[in-house]
Short mmCIF file of C-alpha atoms and ligand atoms in Angstrom, two decimals:
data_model
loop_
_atom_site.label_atom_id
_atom_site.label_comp_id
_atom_site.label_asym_id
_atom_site.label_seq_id
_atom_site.Cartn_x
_atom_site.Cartn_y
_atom_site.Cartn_z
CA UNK A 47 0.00 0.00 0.00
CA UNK A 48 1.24 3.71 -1.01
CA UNK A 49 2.69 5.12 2.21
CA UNK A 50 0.49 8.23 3.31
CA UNK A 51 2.72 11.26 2.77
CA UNK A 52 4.03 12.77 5.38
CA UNK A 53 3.01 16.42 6.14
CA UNK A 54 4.66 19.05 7.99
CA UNK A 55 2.89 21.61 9.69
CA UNK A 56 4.53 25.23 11.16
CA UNK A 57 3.97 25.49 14.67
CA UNK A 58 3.94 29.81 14.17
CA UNK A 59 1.26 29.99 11.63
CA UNK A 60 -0.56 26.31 11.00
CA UNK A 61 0.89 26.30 7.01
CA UNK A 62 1.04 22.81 5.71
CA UNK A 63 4.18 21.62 3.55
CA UNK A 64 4.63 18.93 1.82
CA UNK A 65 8.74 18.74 3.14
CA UNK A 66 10.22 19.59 5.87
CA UNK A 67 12.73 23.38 5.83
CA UNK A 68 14.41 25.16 8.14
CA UNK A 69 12.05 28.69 7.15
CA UNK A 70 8.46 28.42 7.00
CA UNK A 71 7.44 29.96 3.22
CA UNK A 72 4.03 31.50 4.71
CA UNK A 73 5.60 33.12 8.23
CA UNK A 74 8.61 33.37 7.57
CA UNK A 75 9.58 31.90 11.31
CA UNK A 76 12.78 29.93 11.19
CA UNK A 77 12.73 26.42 12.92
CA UNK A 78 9.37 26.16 13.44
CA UNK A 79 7.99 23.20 10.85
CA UNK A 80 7.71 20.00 12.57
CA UNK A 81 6.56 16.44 11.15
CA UNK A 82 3.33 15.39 11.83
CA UNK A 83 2.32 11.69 12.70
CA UNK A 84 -1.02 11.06 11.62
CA UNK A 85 -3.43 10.07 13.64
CA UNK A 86 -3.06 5.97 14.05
CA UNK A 87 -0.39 4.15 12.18
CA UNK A 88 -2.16 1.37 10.62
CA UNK A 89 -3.25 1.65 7.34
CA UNK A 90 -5.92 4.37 6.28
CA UNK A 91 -9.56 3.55 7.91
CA UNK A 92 -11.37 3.49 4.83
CA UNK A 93 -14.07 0.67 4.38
CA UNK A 94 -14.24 -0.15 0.93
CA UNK A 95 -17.50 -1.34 -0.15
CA UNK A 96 -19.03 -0.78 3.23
CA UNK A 97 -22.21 1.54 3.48
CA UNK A 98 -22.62 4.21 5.83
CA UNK A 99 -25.44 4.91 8.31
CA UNK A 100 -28.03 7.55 6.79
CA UNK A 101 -27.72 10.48 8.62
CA UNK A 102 -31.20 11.92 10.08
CA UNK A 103 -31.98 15.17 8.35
CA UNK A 104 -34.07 18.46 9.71
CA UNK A 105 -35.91 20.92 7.66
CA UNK A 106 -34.43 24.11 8.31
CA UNK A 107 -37.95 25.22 9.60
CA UNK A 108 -38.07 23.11 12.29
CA UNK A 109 -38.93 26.04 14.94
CA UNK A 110 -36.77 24.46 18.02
CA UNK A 111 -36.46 27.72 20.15
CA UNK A 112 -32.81 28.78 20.58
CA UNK A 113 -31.32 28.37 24.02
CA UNK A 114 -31.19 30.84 26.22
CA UNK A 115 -28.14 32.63 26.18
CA UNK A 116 -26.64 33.59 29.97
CA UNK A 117 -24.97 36.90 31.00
CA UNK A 118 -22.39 36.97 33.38
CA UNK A 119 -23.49 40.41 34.60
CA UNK A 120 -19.81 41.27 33.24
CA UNK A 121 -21.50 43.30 30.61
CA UNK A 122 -18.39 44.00 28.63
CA UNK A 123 -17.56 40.67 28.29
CA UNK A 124 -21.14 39.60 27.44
CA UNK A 125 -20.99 42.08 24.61
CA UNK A 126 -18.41 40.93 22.68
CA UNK A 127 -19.86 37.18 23.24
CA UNK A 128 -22.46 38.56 21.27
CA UNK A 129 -25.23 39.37 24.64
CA UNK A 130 -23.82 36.30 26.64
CA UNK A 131 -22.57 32.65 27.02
CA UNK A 132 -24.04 30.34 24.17
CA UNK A 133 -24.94 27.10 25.61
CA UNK A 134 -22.90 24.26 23.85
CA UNK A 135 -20.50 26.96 22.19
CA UNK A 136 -16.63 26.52 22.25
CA UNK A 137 -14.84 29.81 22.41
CA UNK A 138 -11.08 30.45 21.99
CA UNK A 139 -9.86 33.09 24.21
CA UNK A 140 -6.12 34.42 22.95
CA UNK A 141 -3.51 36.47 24.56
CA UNK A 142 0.04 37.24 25.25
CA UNK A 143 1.59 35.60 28.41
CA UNK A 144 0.76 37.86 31.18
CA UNK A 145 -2.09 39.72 29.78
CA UNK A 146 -4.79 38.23 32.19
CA UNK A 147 -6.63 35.89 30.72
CA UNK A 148 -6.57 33.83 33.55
CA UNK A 149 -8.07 36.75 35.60
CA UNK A 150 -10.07 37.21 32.81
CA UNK A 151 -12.09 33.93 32.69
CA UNK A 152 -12.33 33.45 36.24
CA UNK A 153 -13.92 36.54 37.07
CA UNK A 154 -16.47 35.27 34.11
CA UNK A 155 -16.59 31.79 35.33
CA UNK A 156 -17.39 32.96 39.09
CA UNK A 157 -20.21 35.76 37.49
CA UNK A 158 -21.69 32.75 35.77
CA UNK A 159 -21.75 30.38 38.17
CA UNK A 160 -23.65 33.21 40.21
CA UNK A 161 -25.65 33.04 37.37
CA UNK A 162 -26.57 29.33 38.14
CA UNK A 163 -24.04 27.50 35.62
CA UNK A 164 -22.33 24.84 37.28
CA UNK A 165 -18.60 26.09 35.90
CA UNK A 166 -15.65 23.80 35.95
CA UNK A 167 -12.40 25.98 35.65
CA UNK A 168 -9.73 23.15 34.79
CA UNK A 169 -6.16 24.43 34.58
CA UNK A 170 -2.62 22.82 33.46
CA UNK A 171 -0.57 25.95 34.25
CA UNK A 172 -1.65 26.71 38.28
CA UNK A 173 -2.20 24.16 41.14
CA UNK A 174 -5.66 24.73 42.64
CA UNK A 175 -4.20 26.57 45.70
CA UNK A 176 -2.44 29.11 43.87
CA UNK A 177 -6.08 29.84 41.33
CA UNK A 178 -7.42 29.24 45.09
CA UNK A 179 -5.07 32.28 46.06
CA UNK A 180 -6.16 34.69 42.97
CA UNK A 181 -9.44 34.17 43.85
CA UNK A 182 -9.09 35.62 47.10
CA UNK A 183 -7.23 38.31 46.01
CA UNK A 184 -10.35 38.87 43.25
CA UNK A 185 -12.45 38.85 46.03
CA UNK A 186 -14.36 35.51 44.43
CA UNK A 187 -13.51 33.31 47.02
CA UNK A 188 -17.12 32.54 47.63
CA UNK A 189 -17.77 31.50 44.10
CA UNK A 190 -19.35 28.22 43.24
CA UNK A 191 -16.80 27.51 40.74
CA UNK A 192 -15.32 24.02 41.09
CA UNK A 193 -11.44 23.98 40.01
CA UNK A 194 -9.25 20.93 39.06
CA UNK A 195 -5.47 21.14 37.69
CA UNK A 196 -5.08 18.62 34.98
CA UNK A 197 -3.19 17.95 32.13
CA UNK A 198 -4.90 15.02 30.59
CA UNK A 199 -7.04 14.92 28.10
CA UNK A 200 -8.39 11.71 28.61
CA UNK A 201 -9.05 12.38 32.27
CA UNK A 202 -10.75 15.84 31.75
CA UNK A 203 -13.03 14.23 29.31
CA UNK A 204 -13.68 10.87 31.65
CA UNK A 205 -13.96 13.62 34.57
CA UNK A 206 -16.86 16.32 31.79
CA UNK A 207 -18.43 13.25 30.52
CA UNK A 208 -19.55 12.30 34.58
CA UNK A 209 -20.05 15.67 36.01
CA UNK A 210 -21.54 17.02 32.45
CA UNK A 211 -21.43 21.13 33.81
CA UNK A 212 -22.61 24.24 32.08
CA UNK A 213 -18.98 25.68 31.52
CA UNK A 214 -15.60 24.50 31.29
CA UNK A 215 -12.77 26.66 30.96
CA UNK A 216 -9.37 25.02 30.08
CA UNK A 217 -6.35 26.90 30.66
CA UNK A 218 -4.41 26.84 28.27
CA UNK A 219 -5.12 24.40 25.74
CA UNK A 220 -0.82 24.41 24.94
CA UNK A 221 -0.36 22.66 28.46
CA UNK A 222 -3.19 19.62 27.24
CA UNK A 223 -2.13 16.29 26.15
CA UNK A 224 -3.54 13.82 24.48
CA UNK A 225 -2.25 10.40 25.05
CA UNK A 226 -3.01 9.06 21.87
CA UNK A 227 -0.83 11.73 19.92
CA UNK A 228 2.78 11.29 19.47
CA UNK A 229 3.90 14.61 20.13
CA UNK A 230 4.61 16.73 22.69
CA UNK A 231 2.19 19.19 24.39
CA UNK A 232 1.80 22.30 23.12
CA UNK A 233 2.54 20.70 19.58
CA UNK A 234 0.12 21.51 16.44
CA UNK A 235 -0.97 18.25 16.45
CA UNK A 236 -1.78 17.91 20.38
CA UNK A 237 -3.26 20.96 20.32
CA UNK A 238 -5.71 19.98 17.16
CA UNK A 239 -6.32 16.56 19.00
CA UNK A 240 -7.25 18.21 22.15
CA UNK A 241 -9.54 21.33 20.56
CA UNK A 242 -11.06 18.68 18.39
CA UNK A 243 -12.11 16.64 21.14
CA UNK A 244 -13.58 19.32 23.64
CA UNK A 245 -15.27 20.60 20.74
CA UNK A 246 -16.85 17.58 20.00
CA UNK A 247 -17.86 17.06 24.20
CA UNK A 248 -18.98 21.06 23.81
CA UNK A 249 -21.89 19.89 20.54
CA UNK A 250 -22.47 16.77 22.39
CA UNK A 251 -23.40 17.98 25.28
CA UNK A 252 -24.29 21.23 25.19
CA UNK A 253 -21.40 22.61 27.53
CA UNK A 254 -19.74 25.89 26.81
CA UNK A 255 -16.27 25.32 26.63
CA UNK A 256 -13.72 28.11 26.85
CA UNK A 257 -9.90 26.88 25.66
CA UNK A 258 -7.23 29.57 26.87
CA UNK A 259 -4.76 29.81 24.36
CA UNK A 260 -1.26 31.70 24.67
CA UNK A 261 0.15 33.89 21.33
CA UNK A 262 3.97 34.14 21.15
CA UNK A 263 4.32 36.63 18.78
CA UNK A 264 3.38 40.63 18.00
CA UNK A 265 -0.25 40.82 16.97
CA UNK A 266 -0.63 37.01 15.60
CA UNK A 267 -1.87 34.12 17.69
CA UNK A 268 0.56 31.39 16.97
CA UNK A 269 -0.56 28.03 17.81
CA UNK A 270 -3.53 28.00 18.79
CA UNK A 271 -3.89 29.90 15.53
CA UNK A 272 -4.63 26.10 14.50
CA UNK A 273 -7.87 25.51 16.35
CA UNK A 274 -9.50 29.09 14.96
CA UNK A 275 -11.76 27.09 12.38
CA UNK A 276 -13.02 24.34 15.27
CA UNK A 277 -14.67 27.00 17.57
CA UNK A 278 -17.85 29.21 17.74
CA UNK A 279 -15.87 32.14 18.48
CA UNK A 280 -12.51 33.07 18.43
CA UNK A 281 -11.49 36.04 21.29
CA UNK A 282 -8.73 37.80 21.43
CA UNK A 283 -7.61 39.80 25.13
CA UNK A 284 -4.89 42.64 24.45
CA UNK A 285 -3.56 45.68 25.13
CA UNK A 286 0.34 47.18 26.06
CA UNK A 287 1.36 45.37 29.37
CA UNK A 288 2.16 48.87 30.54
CA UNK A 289 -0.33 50.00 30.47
CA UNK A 290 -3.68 49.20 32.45
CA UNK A 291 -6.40 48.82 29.68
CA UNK A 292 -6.94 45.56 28.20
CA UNK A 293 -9.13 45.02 25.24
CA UNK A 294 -11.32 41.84 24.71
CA UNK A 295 -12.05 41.75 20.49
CA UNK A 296 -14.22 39.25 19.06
CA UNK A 297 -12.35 37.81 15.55
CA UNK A 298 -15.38 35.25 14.91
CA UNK A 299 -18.40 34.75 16.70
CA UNK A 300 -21.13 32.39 14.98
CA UNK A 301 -23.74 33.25 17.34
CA UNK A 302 -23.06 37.55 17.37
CA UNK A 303 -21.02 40.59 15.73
CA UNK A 304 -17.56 39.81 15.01
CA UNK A 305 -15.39 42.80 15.91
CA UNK A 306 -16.87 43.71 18.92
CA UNK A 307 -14.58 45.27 21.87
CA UNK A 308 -15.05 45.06 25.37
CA UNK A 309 -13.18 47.47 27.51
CA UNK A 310 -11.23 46.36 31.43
CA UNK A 311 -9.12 47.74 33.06
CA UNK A 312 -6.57 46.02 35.59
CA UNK A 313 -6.89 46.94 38.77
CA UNK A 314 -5.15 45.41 42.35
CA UNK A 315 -8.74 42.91 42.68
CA UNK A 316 -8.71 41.77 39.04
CA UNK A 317 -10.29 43.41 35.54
CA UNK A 318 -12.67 46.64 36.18
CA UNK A 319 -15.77 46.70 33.30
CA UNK A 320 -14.58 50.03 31.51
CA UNK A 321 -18.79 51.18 30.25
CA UNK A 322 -17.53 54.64 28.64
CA UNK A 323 -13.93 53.68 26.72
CA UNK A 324 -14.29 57.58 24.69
CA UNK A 325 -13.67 58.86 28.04
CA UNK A 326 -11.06 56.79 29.56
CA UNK A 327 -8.80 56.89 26.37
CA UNK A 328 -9.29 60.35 26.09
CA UNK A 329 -9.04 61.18 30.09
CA UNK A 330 -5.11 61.04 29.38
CA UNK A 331 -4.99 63.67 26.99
CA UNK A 332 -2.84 66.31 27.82
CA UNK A 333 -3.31 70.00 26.85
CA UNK A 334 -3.76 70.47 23.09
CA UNK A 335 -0.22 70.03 21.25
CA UNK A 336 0.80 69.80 17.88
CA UNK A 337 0.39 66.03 16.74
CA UNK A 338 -2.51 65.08 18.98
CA UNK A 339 -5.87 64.67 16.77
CA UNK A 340 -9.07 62.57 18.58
CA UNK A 341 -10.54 60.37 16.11
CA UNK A 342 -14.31 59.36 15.88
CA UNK A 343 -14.02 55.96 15.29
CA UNK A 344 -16.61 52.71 15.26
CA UNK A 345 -15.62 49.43 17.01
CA UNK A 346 -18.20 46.46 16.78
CA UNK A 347 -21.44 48.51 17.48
CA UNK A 348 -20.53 50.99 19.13
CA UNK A 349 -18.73 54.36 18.72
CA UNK A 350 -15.02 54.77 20.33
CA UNK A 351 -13.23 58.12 20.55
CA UNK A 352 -9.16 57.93 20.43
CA UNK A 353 -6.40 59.63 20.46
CA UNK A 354 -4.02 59.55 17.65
CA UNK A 355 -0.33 61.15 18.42
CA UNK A 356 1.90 61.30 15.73
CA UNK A 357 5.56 62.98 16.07
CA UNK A 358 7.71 63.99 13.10
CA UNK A 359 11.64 65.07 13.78
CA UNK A 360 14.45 65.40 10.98
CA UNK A 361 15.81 61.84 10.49
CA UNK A 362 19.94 61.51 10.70
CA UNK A 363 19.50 58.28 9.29
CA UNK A 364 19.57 57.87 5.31
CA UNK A 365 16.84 55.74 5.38
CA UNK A 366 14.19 57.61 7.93
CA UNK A 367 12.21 55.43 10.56
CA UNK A 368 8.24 54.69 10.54
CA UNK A 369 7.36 53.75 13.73
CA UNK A 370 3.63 52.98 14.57
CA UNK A 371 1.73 51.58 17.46
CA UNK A 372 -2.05 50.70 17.12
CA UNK A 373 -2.16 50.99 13.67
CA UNK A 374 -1.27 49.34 10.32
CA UNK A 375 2.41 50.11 9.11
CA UNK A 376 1.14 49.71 5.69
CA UNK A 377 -1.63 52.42 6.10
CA UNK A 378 0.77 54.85 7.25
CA UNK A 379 3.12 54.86 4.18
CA UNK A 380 0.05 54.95 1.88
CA UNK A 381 -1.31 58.04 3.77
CA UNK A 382 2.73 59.17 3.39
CA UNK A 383 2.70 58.40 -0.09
CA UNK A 384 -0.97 60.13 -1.16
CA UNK A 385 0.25 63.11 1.23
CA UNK A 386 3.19 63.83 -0.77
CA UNK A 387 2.00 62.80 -4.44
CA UNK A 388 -1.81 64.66 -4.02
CA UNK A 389 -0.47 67.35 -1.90
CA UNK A 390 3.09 67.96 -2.51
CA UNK A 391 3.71 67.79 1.23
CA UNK A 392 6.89 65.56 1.27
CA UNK A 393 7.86 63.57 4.59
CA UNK A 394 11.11 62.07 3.22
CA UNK A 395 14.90 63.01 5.52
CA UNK A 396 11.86 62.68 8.37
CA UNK A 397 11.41 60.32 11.00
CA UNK A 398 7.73 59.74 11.72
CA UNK A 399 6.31 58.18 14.78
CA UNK A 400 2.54 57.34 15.30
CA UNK A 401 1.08 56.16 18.17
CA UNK A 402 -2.77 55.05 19.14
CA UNK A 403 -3.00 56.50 22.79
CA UNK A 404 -4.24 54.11 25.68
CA UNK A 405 -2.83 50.73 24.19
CA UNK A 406 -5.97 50.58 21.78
CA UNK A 407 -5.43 49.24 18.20
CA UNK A 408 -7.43 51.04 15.06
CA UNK A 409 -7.89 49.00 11.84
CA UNK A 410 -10.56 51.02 10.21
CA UNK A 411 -9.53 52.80 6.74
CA UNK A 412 -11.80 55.85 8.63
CA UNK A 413 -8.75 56.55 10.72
CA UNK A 414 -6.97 57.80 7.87
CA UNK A 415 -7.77 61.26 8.37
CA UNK A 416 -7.13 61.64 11.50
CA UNK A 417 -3.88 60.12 11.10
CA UNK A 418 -3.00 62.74 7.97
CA UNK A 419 -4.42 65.39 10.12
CA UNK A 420 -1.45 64.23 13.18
CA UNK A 421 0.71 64.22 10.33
CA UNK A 422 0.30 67.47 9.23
CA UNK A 423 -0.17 68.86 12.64
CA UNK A 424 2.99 67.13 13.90
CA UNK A 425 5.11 68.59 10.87
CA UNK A 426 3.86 71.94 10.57
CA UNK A 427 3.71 72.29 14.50
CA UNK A 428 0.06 73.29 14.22
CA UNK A 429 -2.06 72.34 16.92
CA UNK A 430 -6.06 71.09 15.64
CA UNK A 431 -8.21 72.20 17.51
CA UNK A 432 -9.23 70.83 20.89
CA UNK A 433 -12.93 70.39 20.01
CA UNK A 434 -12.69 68.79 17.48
CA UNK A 435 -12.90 65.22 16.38
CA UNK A 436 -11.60 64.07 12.77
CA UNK A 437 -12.68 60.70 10.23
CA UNK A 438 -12.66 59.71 7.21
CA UNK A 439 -10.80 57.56 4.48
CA UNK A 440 -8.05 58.65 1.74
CA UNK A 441 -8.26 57.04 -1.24
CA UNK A 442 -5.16 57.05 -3.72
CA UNK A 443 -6.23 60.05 -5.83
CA UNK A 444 -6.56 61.84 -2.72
CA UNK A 445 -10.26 62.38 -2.60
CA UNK A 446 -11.92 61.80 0.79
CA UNK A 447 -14.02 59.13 0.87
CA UNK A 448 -17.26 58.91 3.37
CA UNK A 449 -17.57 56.28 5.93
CA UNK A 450 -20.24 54.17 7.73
CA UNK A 451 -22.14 55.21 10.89
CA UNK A 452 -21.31 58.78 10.63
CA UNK A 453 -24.23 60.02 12.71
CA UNK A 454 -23.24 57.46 15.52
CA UNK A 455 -19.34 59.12 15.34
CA UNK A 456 -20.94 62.87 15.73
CA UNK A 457 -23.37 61.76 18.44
CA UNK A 458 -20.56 60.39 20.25
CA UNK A 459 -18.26 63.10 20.08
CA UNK A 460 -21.18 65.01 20.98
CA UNK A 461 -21.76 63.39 23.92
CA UNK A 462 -18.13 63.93 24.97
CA UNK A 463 -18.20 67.72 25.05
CA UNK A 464 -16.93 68.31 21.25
CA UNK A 465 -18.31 70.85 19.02
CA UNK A 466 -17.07 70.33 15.78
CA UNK A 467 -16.10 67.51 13.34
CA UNK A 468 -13.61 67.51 10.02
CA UNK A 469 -15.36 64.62 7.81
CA UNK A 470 -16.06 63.48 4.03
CA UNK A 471 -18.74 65.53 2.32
CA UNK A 472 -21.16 62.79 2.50
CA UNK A 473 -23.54 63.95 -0.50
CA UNK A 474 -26.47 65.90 0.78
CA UNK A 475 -27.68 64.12 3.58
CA UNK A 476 -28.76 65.79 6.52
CA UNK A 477 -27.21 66.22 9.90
CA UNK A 478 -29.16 65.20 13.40
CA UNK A 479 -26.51 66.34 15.59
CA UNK A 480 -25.74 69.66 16.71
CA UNK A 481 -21.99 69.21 16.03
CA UNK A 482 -20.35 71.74 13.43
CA UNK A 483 -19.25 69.57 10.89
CA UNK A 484 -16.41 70.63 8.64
CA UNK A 485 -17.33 68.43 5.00
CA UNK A 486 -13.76 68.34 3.20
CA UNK A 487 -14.24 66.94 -0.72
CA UNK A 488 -10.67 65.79 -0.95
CA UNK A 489 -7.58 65.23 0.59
CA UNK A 490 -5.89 69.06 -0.66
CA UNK A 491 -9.02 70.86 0.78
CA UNK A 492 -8.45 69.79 4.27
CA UNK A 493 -4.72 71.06 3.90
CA UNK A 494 -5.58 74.30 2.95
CA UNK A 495 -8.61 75.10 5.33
CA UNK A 496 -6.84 73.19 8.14
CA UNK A 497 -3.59 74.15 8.18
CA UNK A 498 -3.72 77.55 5.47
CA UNK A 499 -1.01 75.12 3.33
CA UNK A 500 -0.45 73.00 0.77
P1 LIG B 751 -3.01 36.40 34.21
O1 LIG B 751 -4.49 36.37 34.27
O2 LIG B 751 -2.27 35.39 35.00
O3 LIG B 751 -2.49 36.37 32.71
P2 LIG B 751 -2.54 35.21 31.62
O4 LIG B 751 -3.45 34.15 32.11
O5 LIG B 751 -3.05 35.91 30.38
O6 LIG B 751 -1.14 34.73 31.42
O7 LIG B 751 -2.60 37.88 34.63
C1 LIG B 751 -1.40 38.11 35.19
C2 LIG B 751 -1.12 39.60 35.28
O8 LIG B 751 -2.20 40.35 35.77
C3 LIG B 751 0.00 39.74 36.24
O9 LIG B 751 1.03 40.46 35.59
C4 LIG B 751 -0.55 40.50 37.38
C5 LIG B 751 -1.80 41.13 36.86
N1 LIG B 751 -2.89 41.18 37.85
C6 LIG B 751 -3.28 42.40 38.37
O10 LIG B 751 -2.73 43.44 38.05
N2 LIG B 751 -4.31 42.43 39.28
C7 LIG B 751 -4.95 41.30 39.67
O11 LIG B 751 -5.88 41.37 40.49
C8 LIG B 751 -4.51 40.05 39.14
C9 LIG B 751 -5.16 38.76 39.55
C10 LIG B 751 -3.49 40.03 38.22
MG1 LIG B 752 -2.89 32.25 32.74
#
């Protein structure tokens, strides 16, 4: 019989290759592609000949009423779960070491068990006393949350399968091992053994299961990077571990909005709800300086108001630095590039730095203009003014471009003591707010009336 071939799999980014190399093609991480043993040795399980069972089939009519969903009373966290805890759903939760997931799901786990779930918090990384410890210090000590420390898959099954709870949360699914995989834990293929399985007791069962998973590198979740496609919902917690907000996004949710934020903050007794984010990432704001423009933005359903600080200084290197935090690197030398080919407003012998304030990351294309307005502001040394908030996108030709959920941005901003907004022309429709907005056509139009140049 034709030997099955052998596949390799990098442990950064999940690729699949045929042979084994020291450089993954798709990441570009070195010594990180590892053989793969498939799953039993023997030969392939196929039945020739043999018939399969007919599967029973549902119209999609059929009126079962959906399950009631649960909230943990946590109300950020039930927001980006898409208004709370899906029975029978599995949910990744990803992070950087240190971040506080940990806290994280067992300040949920405690809120839900208050809720009347009977929550299992199983972890391979802490003994019991020390979770035991955290608790106390969370002031959740009195929670009916039952916790076990456990590595094995097959005994966290046996143990799921006989006690068959409400929620499980396994922390982190890189410390589980399967006994019937050949590789160490942590390992693609461990990983994908154990996910598969406690996704399978999760639809079986109807038990929520939360798997912890650990990212090793900047802004991409490694291994568990694997297991995205086998759960509901696919979380990630982040935020600069210097600072104190952290920032719970949702990547995937079957069962709600996908890019949905909810807002903590870390105190001394665990993660604080953060209701109003526009006001905490704008309560840092200093005076108004050259460089610092707040911009409107929408994340998930809701509108967010941040700070965008951008600093330009002659560069004594040949080739000038780009720095950014919170934003895409490849946004900023588009907005560079349309700046000086639309506008004649060049940025080259400068070094530019651009920074999201607060630790909060912006991916919309309606940050943009706020960021060519910090731009501007930072290289002219012209200070925007303090009341005012600025969005919209740049497309190549340098036109301005309008954006969704305008009126939600403006009410916002509104509602945070601004009076006046620098946005796309957005064709003739009328304004509800009482905001003064500034409708710019194009990209050399907000030069001129903003900063009398260009
Ligand atoms: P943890 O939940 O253990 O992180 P993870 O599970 O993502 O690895 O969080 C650990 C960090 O959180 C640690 O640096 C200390 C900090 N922390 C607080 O600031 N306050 C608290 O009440 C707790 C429990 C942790
Ligand atoms: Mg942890």
């Amino acid at each position: 019989m034709a030997k099955s071939p052998a596949s390799f799999t990098c442990t950064e980014c999940g690729a699949a290759h045929r042979k084994w190399a020291g450089r993954c093609d798709a990441c570009g991480a070195w010594n990180s592609i590892v053989e793969e043993t498939p799953l039993g040795s023997g030969p392939p399980a196929r039945r020739t000949g043999a018939k399969g069972r007919t599967i029973a089939l549902t119209a999609l009519s059929d009126d079962a009423p959906p399950p009631p969903r649960t909230c943990s009373g946590l109300g950020e966290f039930d927001r980006v779960l898409g208004g709370g805890l899906v029975p029978g759903s599995a949910i990744l939760v990803g992070g950087d070491p240190g971040i506080g997931k940990s806290t994280l799901l067992l300040q949920a786990a405690a809120r839900l068990a208050g809720a009347g779930l009977d929550c299992l918090y199983i972890s391979g990384e802490e003994a019991s006393a020390q979770i035991r410890m955290r608790a106390q210090r969370l002031g959740l000590d009195g929670a009916a949350v039952r916790l076990g420390a456990e590595t094995s898959l097959r005994d966290i099954l046996t143990t799921f399968e006989a006690e068959r709870p409400d929620l499980v949360v396994i922390d982190s699914i890189q410390t589980i091992w399967a006994d019937h995989v050949d590789s160490a834990p942590g390992s693609v293929a461990q990983m994908r053994a154990a996910a598969h399985e406690l996704v399978g007791f999760a639809k079986r069962r109807g038990t929520a299961v939360i798997l912890v998973g650990h990212v090793t590198k900047e802004g991409q979740i490694a291994g568990p990077r694997v297991v995205e496609h086998m759960v509901d919902c696919v979380l990630y917690f982040e935020g600069e571990r210097g600072h104190q907000f952290r920032i719970l996004r949702s990547v995937k949710n079957r069962f709600g909005p996908a890019d949905e934020i909810g807002v903590f903050e870390m105190t001394g007794s665990g993660l604080a709800e953060v209701t109003n984010p526009s006001a905490l990432f704008l309560s840092e704001r200093d005076a108004p300086a050259p460089g610092s423009v707040v911009f409107a933005g929408i994340e998930g359903t809701r509108p967010v108001l941040t700070e965008i600080q951008a600093l330009v200084a002659p560069s004594p290197l040949g080739m000038p630095r780009r720095t950014v935090v919170g934003l895409d690197s490849g946004r900023l030398s588009t907005i560079l590039a349309v700046l000086e080919a639309r506008c004649a407003i060049p940025f080259a012998g400068l070094d530019v730095f651009l920074n999201v304030a607060g630790g909060m990351r912006v991916n919309e294309p309606a940050a943009d203009l706020a960021v060519a307005a910090a731009l501007l502001s930072a290289r002219e040394d012209v200070a925007v003014p303090p009341d005012t908030v600025v969005f919209g996108e740049i497309s190549l030709s340098g036109a301005l471009r309008p954006v969704v959920q305008m009126e939600n941005r403006l009410k916002e901003a509104e509602k945070l003591g601004f009076s006046q907004a620098i946005a796309p022309a957005r064709g003739g429709a009328g304004a509800t707010s009482a905001l003064t907005v500034r409708e710019m056509e194009d990209l050399t139009g907000f030069v001129g009336e903003v900063f009398g140049a260009g």
